[in-house]
mmCIF file of C-alpha atoms and ligand atoms in Angstrom:
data_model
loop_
_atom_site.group_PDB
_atom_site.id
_atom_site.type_symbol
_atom_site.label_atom_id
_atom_site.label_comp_id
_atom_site.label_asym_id
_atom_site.label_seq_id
_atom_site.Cartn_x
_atom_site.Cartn_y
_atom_site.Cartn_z
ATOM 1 C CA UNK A 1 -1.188 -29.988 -15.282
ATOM 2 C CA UNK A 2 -3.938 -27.475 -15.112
ATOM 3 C CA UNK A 3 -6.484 -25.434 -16.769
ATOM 4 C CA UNK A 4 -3.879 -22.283 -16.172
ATOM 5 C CA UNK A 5 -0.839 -24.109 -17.956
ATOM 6 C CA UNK A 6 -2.888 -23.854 -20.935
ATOM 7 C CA UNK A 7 -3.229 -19.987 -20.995
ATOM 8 C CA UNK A 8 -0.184 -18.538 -23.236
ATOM 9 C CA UNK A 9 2.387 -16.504 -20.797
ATOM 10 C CA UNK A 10 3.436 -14.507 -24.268
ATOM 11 C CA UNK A 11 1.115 -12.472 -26.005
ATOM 12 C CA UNK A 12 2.239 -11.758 -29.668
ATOM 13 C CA UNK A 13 0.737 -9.651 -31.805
ATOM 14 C CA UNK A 14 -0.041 -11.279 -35.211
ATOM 15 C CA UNK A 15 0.429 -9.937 -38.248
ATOM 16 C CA UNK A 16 0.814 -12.604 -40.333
ATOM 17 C CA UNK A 17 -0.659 -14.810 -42.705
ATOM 18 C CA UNK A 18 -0.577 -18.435 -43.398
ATOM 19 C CA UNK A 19 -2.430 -22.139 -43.958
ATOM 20 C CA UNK A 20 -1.989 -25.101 -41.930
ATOM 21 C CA UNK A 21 -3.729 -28.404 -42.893
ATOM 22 C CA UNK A 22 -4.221 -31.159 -40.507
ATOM 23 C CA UNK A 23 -6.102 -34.373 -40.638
ATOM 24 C CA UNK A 24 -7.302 -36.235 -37.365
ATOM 25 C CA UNK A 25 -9.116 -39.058 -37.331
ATOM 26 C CA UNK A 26 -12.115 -40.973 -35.520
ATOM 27 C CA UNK A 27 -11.889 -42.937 -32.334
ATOM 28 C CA UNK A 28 -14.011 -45.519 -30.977
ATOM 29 C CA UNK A 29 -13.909 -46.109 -27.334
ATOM 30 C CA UNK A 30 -13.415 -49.921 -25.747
ATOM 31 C CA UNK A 31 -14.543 -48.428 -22.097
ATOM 32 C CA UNK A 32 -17.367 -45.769 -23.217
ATOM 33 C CA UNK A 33 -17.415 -41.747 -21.815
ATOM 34 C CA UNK A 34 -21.111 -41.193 -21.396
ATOM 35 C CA UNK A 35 -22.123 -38.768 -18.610
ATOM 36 C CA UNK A 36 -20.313 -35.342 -17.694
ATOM 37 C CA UNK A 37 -19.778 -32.196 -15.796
ATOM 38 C CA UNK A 38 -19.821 -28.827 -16.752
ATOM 39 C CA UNK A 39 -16.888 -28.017 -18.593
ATOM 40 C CA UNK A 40 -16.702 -30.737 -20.243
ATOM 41 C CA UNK A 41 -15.075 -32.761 -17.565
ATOM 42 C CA UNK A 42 -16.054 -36.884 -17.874
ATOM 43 C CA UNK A 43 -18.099 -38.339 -15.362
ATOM 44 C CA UNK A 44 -16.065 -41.089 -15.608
ATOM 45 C CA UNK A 45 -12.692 -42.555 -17.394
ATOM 46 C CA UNK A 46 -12.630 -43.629 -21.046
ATOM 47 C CA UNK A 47 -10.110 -45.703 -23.004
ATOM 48 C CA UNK A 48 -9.949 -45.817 -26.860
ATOM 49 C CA UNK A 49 -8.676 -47.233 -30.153
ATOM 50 C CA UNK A 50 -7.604 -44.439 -32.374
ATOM 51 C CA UNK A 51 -9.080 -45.181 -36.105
ATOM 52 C CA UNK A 52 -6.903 -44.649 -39.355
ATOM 53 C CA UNK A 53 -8.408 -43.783 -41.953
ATOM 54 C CA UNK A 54 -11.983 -42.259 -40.959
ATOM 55 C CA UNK A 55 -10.576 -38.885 -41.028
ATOM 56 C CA UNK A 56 -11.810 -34.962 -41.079
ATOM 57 C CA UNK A 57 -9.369 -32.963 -42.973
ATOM 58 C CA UNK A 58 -9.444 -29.503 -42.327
ATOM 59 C CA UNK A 59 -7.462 -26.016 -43.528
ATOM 60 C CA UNK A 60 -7.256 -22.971 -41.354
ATOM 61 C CA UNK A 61 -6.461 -19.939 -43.555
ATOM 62 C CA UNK A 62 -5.167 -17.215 -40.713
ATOM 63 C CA UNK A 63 -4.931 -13.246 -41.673
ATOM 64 C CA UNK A 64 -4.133 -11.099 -39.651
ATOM 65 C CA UNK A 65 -7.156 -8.661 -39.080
ATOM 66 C CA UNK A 66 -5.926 -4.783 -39.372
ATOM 67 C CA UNK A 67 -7.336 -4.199 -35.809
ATOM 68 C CA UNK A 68 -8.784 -6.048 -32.906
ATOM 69 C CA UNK A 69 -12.065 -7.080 -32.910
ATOM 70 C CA UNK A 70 -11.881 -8.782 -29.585
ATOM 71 C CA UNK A 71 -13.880 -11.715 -30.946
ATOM 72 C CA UNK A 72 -12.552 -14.627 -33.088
ATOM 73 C CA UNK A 73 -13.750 -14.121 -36.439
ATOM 74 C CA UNK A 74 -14.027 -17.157 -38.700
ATOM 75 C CA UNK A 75 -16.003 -18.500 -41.582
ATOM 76 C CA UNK A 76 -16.700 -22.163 -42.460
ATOM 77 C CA UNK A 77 -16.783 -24.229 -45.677
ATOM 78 C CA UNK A 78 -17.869 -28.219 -45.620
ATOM 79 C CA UNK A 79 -16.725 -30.010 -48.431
ATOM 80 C CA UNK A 80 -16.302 -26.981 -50.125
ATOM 81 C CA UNK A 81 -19.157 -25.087 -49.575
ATOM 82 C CA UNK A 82 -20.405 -22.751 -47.000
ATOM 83 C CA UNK A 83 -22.246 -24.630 -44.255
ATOM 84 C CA UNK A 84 -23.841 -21.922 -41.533
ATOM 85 C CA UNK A 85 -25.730 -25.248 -39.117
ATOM 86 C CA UNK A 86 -22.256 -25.650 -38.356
ATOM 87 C CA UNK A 87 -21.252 -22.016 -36.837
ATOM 88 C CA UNK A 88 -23.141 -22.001 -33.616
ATOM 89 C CA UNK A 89 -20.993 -25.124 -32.566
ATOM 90 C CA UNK A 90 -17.718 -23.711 -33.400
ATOM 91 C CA UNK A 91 -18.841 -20.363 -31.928
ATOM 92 C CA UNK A 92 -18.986 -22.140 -28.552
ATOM 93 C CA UNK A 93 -15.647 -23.979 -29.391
ATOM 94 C CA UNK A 94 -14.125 -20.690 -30.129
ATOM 95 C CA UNK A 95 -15.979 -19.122 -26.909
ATOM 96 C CA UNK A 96 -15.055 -22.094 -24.509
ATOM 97 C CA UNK A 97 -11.390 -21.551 -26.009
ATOM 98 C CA UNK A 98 -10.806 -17.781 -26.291
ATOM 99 C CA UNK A 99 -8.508 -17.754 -22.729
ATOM 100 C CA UNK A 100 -6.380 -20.453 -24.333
ATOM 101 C CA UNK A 101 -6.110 -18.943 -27.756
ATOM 102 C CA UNK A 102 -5.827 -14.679 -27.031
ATOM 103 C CA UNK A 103 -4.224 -14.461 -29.962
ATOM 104 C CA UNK A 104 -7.207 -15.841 -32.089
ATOM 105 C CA UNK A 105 -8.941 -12.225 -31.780
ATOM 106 C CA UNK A 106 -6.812 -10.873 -33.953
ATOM 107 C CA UNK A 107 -6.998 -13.028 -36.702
ATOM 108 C CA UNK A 108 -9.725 -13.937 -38.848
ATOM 109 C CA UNK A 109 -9.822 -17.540 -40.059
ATOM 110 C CA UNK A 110 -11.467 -19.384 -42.923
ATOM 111 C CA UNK A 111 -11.751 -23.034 -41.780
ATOM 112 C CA UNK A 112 -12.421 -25.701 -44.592
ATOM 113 C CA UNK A 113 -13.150 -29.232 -43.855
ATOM 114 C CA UNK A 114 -13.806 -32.393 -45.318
ATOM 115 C CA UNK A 115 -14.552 -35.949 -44.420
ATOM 116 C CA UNK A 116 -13.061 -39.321 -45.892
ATOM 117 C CA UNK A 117 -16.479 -41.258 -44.590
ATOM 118 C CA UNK A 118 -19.549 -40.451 -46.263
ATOM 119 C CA UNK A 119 -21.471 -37.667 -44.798
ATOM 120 C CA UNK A 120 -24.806 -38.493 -42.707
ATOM 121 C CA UNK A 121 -23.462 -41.504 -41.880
ATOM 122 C CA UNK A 122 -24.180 -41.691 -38.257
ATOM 123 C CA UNK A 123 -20.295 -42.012 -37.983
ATOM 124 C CA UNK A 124 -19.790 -39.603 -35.189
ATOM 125 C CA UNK A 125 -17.644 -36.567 -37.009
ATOM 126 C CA UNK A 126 -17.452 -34.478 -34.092
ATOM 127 C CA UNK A 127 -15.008 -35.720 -32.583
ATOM 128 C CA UNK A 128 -12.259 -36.078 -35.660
ATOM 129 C CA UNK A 129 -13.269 -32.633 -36.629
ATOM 130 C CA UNK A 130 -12.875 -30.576 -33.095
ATOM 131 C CA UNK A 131 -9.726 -32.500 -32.873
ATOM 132 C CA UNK A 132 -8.890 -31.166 -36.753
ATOM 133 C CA UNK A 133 -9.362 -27.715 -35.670
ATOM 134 C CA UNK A 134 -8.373 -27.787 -32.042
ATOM 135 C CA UNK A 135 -4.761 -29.165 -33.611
ATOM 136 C CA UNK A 136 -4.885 -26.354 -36.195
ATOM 137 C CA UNK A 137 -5.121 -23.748 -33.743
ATOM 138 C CA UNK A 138 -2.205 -24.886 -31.684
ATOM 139 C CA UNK A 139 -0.004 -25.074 -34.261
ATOM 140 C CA UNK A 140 -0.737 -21.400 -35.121
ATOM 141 C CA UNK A 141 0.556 -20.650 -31.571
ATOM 142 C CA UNK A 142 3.660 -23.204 -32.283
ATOM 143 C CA UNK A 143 4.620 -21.119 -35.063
ATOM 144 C CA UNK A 144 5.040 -17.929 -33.148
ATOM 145 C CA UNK A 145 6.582 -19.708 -30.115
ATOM 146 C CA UNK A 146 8.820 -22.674 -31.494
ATOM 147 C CA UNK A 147 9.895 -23.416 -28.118
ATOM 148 C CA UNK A 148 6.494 -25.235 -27.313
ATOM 149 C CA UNK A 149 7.501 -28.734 -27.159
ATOM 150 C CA UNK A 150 5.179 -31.536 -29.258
ATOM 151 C CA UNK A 151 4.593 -33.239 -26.062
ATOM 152 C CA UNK A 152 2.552 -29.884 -24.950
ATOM 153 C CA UNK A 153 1.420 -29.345 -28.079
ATOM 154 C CA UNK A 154 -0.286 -32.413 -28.187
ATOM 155 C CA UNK A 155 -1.711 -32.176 -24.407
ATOM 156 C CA UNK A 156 -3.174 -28.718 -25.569
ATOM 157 C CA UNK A 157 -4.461 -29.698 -28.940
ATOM 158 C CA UNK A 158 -6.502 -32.560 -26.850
ATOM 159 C CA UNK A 159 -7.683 -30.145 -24.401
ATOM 160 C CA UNK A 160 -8.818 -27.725 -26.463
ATOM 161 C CA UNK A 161 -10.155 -30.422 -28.831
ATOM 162 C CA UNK A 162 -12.011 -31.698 -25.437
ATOM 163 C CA UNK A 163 -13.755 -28.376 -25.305
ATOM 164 C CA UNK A 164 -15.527 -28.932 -28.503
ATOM 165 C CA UNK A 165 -16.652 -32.338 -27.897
ATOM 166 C CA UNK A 166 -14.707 -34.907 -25.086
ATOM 167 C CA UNK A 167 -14.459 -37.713 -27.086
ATOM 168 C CA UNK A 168 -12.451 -35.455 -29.370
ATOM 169 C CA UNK A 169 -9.530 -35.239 -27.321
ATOM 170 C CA UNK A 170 -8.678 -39.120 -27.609
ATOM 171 C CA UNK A 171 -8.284 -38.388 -31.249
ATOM 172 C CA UNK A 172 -4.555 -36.634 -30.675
ATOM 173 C CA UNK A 173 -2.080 -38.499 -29.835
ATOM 174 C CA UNK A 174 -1.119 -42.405 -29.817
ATOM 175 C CA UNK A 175 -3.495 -45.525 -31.447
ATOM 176 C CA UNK A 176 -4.706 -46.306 -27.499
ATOM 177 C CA UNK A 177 -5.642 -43.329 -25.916
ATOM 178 C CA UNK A 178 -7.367 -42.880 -21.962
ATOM 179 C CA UNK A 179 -9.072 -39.656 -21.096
ATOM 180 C CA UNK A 180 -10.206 -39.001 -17.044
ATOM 181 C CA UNK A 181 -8.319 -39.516 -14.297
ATOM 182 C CA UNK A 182 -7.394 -43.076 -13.208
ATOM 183 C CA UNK A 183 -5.743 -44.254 -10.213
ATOM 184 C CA UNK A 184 -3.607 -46.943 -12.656
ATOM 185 C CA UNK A 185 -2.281 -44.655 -15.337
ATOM 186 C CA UNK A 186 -0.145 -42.454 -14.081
ATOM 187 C CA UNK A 187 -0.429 -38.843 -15.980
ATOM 188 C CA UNK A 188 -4.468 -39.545 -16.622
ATOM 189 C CA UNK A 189 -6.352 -36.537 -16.619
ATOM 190 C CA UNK A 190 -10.034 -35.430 -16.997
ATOM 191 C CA UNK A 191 -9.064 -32.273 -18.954
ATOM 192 C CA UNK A 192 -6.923 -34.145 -21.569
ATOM 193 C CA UNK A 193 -6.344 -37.602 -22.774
ATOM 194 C CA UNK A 194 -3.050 -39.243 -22.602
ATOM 195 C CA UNK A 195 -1.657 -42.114 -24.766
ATOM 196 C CA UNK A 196 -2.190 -45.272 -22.894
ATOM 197 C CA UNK A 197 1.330 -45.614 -21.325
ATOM 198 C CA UNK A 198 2.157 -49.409 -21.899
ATOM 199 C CA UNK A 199 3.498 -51.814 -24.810
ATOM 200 C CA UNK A 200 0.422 -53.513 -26.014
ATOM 201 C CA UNK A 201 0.294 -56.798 -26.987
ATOM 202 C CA UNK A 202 1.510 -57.539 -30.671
ATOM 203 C CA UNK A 203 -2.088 -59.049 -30.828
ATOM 204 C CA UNK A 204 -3.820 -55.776 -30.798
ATOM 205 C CA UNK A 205 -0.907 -53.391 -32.428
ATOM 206 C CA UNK A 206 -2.862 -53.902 -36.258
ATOM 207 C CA UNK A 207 -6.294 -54.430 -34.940
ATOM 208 C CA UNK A 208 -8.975 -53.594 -37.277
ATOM 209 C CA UNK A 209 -12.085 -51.484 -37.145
ATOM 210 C CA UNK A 210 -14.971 -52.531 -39.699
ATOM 211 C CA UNK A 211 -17.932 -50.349 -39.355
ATOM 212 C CA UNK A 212 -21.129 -51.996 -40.564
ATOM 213 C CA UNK A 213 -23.549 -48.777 -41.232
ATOM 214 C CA UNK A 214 -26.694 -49.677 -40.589
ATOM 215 C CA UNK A 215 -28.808 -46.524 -39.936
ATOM 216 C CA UNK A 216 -27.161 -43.249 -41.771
ATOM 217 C CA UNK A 217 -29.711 -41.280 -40.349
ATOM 218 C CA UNK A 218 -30.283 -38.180 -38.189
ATOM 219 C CA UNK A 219 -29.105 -39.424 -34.802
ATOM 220 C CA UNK A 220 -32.069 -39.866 -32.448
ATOM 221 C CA UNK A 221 -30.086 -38.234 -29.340
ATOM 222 C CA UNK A 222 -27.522 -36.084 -29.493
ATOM 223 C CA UNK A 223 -24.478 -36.282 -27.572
ATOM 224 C CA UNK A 224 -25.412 -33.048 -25.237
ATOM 225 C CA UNK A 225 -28.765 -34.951 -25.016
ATOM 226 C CA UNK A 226 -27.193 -38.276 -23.943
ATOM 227 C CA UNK A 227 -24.876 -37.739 -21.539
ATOM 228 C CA UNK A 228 -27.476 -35.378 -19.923
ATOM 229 C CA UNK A 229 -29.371 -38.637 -19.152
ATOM 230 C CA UNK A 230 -26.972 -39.620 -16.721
ATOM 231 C CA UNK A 231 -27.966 -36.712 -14.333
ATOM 232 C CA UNK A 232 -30.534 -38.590 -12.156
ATOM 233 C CA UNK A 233 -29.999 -41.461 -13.734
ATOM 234 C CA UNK A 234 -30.707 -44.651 -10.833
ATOM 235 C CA UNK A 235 -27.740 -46.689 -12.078
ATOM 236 C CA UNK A 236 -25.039 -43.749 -12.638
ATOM 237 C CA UNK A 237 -23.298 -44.195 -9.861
ATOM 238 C CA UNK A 238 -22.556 -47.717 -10.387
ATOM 239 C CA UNK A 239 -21.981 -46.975 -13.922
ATOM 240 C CA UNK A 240 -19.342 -45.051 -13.211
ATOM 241 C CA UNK A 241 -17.647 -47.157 -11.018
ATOM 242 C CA UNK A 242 -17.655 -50.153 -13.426
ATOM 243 C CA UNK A 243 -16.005 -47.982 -15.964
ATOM 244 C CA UNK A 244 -13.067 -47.664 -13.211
ATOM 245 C CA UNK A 245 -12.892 -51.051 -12.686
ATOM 246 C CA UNK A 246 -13.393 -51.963 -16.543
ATOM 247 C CA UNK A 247 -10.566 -49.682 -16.914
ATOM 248 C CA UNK A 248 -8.443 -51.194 -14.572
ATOM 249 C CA UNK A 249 -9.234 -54.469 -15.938
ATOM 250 C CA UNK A 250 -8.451 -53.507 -19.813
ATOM 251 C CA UNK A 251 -5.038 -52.072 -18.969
ATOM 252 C CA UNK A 252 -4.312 -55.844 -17.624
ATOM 253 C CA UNK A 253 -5.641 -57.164 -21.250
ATOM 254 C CA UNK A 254 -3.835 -54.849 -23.526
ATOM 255 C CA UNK A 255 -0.705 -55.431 -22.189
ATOM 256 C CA UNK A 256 -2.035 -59.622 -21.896
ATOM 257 C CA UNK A 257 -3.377 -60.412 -24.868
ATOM 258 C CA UNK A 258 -6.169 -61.974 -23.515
ATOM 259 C CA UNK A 259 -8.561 -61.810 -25.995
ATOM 260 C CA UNK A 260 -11.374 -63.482 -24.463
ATOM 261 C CA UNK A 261 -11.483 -61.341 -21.689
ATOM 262 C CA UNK A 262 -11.000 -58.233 -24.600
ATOM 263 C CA UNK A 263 -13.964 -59.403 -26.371
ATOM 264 C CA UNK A 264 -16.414 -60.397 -23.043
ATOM 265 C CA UNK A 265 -15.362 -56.758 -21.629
ATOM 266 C CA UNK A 266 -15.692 -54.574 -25.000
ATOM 267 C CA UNK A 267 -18.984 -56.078 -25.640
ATOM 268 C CA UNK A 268 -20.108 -55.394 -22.328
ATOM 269 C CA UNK A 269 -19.240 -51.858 -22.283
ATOM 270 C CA UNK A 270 -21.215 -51.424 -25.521
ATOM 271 C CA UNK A 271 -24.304 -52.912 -24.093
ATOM 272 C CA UNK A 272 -23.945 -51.098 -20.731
ATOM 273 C CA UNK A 273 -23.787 -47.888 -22.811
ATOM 274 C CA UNK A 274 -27.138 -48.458 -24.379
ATOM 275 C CA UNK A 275 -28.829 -50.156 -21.553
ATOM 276 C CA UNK A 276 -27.728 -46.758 -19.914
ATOM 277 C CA UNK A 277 -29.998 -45.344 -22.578
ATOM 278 C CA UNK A 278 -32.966 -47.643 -22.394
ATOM 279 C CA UNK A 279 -33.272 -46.974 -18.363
ATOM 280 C CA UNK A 280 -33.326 -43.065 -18.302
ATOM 281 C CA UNK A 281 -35.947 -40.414 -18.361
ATOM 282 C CA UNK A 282 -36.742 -40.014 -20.774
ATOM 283 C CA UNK A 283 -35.499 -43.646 -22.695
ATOM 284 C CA UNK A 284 -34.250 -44.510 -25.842
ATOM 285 C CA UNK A 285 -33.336 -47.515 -27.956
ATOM 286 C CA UNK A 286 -31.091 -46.509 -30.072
ATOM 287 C CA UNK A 287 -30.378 -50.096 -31.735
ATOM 288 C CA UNK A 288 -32.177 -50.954 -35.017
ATOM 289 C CA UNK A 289 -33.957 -54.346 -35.425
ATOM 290 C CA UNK A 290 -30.598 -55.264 -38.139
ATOM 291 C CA UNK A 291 -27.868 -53.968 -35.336
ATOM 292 C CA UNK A 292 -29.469 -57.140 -32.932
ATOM 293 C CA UNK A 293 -29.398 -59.447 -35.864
ATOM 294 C CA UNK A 294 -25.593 -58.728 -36.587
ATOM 295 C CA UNK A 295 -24.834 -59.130 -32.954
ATOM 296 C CA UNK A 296 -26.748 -62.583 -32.716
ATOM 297 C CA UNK A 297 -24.678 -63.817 -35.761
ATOM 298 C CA UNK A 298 -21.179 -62.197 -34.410
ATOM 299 C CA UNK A 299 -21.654 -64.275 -31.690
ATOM 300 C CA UNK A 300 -22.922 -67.257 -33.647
ATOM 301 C CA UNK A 301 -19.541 -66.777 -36.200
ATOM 302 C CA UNK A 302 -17.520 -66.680 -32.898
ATOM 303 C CA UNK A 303 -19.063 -70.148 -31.380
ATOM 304 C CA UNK A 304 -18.086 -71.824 -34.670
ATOM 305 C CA UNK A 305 -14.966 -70.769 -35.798
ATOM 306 C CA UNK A 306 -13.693 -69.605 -32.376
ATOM 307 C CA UNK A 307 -11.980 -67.131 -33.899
ATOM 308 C CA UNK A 308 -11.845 -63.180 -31.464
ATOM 309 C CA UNK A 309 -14.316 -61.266 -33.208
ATOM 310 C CA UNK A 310 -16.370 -58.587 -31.388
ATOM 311 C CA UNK A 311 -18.946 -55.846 -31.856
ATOM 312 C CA UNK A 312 -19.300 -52.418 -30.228
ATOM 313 C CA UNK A 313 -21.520 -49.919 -30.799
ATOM 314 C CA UNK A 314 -21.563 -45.938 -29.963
ATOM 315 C CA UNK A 315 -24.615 -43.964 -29.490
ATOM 316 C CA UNK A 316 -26.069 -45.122 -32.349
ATOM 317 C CA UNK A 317 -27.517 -48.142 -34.280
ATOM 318 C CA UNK A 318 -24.296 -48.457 -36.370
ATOM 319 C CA UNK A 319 -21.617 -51.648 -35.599
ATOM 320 C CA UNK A 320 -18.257 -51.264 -35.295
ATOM 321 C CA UNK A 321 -16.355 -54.872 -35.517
ATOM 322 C CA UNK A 322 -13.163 -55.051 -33.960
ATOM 323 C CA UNK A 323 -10.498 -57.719 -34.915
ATOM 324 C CA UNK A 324 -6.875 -58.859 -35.035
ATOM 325 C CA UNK A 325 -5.371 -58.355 -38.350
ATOM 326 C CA UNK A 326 -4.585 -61.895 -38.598
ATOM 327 C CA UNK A 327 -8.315 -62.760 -39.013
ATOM 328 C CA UNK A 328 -9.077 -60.086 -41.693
ATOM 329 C CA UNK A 329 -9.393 -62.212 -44.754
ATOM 330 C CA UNK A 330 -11.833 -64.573 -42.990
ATOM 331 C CA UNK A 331 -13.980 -61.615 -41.158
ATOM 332 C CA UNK A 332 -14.176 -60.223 -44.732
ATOM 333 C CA UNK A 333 -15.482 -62.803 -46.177
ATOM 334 C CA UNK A 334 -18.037 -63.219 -43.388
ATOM 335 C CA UNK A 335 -19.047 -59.805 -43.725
ATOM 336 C CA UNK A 336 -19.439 -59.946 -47.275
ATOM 337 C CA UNK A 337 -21.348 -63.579 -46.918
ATOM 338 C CA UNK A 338 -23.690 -62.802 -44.033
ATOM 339 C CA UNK A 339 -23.670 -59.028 -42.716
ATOM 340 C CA UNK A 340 -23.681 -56.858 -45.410
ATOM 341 C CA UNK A 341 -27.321 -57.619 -46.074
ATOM 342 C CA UNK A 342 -28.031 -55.708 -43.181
ATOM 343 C CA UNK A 343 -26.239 -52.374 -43.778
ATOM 344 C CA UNK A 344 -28.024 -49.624 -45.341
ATOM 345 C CA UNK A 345 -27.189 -49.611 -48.993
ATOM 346 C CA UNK A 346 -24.649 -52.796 -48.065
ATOM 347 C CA UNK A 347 -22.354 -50.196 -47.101
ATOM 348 C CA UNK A 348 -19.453 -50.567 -44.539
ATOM 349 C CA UNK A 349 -16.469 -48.857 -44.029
ATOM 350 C CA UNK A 350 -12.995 -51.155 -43.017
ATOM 351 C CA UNK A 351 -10.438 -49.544 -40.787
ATOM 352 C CA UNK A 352 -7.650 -50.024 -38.642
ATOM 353 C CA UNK A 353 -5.074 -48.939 -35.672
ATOM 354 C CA UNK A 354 -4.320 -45.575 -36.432
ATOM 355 C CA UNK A 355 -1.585 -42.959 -34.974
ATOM 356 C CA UNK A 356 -3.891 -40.104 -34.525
ATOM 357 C CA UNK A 357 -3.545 -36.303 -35.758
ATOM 358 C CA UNK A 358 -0.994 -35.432 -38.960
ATOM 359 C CA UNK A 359 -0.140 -31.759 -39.191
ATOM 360 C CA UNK A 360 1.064 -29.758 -42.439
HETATM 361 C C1 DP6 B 1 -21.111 -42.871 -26.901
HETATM 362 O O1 DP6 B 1 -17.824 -36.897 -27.300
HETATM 363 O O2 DP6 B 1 -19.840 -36.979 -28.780
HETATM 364 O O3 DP6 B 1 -19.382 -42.089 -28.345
HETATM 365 O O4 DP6 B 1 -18.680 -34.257 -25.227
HETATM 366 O O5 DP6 B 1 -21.084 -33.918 -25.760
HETATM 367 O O6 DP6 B 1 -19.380 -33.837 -27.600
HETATM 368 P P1 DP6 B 1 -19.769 -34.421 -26.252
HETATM 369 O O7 DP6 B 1 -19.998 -35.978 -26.474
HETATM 370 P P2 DP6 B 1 -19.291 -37.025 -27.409
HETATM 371 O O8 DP6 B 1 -19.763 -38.405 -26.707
HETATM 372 C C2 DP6 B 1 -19.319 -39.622 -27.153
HETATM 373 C C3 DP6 B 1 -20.056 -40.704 -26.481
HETATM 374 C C4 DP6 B 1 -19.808 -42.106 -26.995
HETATM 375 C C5 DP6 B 1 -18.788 -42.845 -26.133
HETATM 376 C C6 DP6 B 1 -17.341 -42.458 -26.282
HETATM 377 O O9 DP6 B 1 -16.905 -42.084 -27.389
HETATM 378 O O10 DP6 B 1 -16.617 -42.621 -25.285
#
């Protein structure tokens, strides 16, 4: 598929009103997407776990507008009230999208949306909410042309949503999702992500997501920042060959089982990510003194009770823990017992395996 496919062959002319509500959730990636091109095309391949219940919720109210304005007009409400920082980010959504959504011009939409983790903190939001509205938008086309199947619905919901922010298109379709092209998954793309095409092992089919916030905080680098550090950078082009290879390598263990060599390569990916970070120009360390301290006694929990528990980490100083479901109680109780003192407030948030994006 291509960019063109995307661009609608019928042009209606709207005159209608409506709501649709859809609710995507987070992702958090096992083989990490850091460094792109322009258009928002991955530098390399990126594989993730879709999340369940870290969720943006968001309403598009569509009316008809009584002539063309050529321009997408839209107003937008967070958690209920009117939040202009956001605009200038959906105004380059909206611009990046217009040839895939003509019909958008002639409406003008009042977007509303909401998020089921707390606010400011440093869980990243883009990426649930451009795949919120990206979904929204497509089912406004569906609804004037039925005949659009959910398979391409779902393929142009994640490239749109991919548009607003790439890690936003793995938060579509299926609970294991790979965006870029890779030479062992057949129908990968860099303009979409795909579900990952295998049965994977029971093992990981009710894995669990705890996120230990530690900073809620500003983030230090933003996302355009970040993967703008890979331009240059002296280890990118090894970088993104390992994330081939890791690739290659995870689609053996999620069909395995093999949790040891899930845990060794997940937490490896995490720490490439941020020793990506600490070697650029300019640097960063984005991990807090309390994110090293929960790593040290992950690992310590693992050498005595053997049990699969793992860390990774996102551009950020937050941890996300990743487990089988069979191990919940015990992790719990660990976190409880010996983490929690260092999340901000004690907070943490417990997820799980989710299906990705629910449309209303
Ligand atoms: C570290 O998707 O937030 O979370 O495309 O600029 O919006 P933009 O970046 P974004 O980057 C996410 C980077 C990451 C790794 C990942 O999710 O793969």
């Amino acid at each position: 598929m291509t960019e063109k496919d995307f661009i609608p062959s019928d042009l209606f002319n709207p005159t209608d009103q409506g709501v649709i509500h859809s609710e995507s959730p987070s992702n958090i990636a096992l083989v990490k997407y850091w460094g792109k091109f322009p258009d928002q095309i991955p530098a390399n391949p990126s594989i993730s776990f879709t999340l369940d219940t870290c969720a943006t919720s968001t309403t598009v109210e569509y009316n008809a507008l009584p002539a063309k304005t050529g321009k997408a007009s839209f107003e937008f409400f967070f958690e209920g009230k009117p939040k202009p920082d956001f605009e200038p980010k959906l105004q380059t959504f909206f611009d990046r999208t217009a040839k895939y959504l003509p019909f958008l011009k002639n409406y003008h939409l009042k977007i509303s949306s909401s998020n089921s983790f707390p606010h400011s903190s440093g869980i990243a939001s883009s990426a649930s909410a451009m795949a919120a509205l990206a979904s929204s938008l497509v089912e406004l086309e569906r609804r004037h042309n039925p005949e659009m199947d959910r398979q391409f619905a779902n393929l142009k919901s994640s490239f749109l949503a991919r548009l607003g922010s790439g890690s936003a298109c793995r938060s579509i379709s299926g609970s294991l999702v790979v965006w870029g092209e890779h030479a062992d998954i057949p129908g990968s793309s860099d303009l979409y992500g795909v579900p990952f095409p295998d049965t994977i092992a029971k093992i990981f089919q009710d894995y669990q997501d705890t996120i230990l916030l530690v900073h809620r905080g500003q983030k230090q680098v933003s996302s355009t920042v970040g993967h703008k550090l890979m331009e240059g950078h002296p280890f990118a082009k090894q970088r993104f060959e390992q994330a081939h290879s890791n690739l290659r390598r995870i689609k053996e263990v999620m069909i395995s089982g093999d949790l040891d060599a899930f845990v060794d390569l997940v937490e490896r990916e995490a720490l490439t990510l941020h020793a990506m970070m600490m070697t650029s120009s300019p640097y960063f360390i984005l991990m807090k003194p309390n994110t090293l301290s929960i790593i040290e006694k992950v690992w310590e929990f693992r050498r005595n009770t053997g049990l699969p528990l793992c860390f990774t980490l996102d551009a950020g100083a937050n941890v996300h823990l990743l487990y089988p479901g069979q191990n919940k109680e015990k992790v719990l109780q660990f976190i409880k017992n010996e983490l929690v003192a260092y999340c901000e407030n004690g907070q943490y948030i417990c997820d799980q395996l989710g299906e990705g994006t629910k449309i209303s």
